[in-house]
CSV table of N, CA and C in Angstrom, one decimal:
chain,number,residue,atom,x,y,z
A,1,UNK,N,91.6,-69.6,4.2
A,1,UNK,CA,92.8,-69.8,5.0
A,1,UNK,C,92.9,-71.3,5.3
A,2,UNK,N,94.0,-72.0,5.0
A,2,UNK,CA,94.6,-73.2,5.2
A,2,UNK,C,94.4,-73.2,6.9
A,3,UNK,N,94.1,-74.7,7.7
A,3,UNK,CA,94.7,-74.7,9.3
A,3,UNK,C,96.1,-74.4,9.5
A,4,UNK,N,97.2,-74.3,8.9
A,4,UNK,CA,98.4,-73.7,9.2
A,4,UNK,C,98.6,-72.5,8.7
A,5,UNK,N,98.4,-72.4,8.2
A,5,UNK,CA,98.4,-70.5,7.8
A,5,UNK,C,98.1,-69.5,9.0
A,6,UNK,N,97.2,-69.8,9.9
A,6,UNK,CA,97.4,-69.1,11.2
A,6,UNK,C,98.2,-69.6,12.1
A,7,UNK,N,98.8,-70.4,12.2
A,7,UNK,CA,99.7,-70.6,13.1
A,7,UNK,C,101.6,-69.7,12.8
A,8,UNK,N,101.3,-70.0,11.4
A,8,UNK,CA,103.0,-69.2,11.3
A,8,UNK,C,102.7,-67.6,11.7
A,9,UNK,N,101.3,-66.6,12.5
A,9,UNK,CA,101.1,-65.6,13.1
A,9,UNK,C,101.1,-65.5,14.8
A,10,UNK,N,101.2,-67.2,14.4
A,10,UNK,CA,101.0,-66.9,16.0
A,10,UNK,C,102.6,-67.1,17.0
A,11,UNK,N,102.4,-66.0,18.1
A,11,UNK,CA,103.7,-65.9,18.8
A,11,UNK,C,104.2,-67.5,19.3
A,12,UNK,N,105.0,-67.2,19.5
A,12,UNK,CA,106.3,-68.4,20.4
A,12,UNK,C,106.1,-68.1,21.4
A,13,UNK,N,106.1,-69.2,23.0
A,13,UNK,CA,106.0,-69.4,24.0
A,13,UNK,C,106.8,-70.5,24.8
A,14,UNK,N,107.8,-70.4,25.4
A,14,UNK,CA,108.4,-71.1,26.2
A,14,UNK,C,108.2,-71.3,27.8
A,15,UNK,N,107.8,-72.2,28.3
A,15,UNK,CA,107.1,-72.5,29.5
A,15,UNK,C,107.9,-74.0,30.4
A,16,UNK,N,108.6,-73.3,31.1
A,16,UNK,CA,109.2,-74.3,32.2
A,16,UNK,C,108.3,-75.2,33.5
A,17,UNK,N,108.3,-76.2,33.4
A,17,UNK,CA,107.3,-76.6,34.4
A,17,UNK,C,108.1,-77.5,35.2
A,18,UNK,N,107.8,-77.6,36.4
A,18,UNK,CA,108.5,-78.5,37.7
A,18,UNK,C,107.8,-79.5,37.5
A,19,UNK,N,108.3,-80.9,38.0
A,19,UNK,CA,108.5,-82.3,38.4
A,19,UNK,C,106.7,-82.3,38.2
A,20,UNK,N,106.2,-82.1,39.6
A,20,UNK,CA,104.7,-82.4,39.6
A,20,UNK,C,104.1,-82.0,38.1
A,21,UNK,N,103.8,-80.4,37.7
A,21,UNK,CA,103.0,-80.5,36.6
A,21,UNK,C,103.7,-81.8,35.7
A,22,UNK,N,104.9,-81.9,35.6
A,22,UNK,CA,105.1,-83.1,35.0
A,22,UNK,C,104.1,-84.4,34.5
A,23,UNK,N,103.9,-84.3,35.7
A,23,UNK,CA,103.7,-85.7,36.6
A,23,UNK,C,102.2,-85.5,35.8
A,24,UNK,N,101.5,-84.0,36.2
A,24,UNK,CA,100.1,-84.4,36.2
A,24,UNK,C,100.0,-84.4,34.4
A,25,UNK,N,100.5,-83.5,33.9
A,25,UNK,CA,100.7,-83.8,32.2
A,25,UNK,C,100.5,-85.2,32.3
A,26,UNK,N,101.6,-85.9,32.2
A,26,UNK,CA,101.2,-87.6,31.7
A,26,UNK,C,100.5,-88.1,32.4
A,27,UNK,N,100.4,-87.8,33.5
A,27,UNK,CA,98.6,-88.4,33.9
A,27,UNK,C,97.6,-88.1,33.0
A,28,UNK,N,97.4,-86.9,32.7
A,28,UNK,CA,96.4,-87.0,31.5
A,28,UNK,C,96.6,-87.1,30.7
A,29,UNK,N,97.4,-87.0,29.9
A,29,UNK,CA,97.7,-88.0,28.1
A,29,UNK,C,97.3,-89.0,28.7
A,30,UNK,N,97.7,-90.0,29.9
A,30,UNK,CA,97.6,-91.1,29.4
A,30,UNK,C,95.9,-91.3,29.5
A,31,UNK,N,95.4,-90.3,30.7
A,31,UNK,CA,94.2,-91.0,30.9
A,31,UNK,C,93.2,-90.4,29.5
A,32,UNK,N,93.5,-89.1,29.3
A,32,UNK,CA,92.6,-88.5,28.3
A,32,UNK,C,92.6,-88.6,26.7
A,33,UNK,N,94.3,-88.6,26.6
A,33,UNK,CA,94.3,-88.3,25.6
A,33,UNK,C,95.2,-89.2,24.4
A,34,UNK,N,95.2,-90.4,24.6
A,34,UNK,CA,96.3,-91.8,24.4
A,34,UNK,C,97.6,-91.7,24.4
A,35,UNK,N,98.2,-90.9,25.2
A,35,UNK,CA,99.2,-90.4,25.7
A,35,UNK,C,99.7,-89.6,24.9
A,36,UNK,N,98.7,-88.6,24.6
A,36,UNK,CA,99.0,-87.2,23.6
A,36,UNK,C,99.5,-86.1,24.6
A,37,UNK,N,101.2,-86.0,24.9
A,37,UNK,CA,101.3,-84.5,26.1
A,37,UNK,C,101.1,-83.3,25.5
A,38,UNK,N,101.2,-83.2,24.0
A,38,UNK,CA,100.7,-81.8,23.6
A,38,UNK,C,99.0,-81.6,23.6
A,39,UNK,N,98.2,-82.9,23.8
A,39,UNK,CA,97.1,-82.2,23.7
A,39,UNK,C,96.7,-82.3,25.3
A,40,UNK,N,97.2,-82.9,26.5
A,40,UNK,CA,97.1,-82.6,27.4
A,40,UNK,C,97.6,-81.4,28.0
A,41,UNK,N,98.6,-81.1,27.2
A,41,UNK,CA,99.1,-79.2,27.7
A,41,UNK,C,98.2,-78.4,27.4
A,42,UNK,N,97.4,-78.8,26.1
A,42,UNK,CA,96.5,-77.8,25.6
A,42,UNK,C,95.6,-77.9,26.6
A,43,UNK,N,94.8,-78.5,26.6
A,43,UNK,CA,93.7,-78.9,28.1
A,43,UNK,C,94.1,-78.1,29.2
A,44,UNK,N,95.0,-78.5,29.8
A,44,UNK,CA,95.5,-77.6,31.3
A,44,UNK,C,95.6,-76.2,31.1
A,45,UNK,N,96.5,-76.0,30.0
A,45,UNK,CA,96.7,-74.2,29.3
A,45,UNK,C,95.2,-73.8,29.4
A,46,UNK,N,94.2,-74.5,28.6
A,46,UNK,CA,92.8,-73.9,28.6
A,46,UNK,C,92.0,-73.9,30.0
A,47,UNK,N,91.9,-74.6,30.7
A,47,UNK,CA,91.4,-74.7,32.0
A,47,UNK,C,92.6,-73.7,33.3
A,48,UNK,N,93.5,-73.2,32.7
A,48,UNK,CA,93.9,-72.3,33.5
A,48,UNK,C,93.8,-70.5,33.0
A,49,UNK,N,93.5,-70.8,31.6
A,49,UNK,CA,93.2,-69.6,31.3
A,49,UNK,C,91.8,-69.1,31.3
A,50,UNK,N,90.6,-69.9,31.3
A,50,UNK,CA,89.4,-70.0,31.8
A,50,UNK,C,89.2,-69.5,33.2
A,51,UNK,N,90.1,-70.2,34.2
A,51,UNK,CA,90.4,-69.6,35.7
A,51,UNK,C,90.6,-68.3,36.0
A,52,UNK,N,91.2,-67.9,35.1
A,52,UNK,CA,91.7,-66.5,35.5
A,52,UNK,C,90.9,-65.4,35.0
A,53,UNK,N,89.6,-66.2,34.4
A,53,UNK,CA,88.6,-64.8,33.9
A,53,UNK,C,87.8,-64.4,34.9
């Protein structure tokens, strides 16, 4: 299996976020991730879904 071959299985997600998480997203791209906000979304998404186990 190719790295994109599982993705065209995986669902669609739309997620609205207020000002602050804003805020704290580019705080972390810039501090973590050289101002990457999708891989800082991924981070926060992971460390919130970890939370809730």
């Amino acid at each position: 299996m190719d790295e994109g071959e599982g993705l065209a299985e995986m669902e669609t997600v739309t997620v609205e976020l207020d000002e602050e998480t804003i805020d704290e997203v580019d705080a972390l791209a810039f501090a973590d991730h050289r101002d990457n906000r999708s891989a800082a979304i991924r981070t926060l998404l992971d460390e919130w879904l970890k939370g809730r186990e």
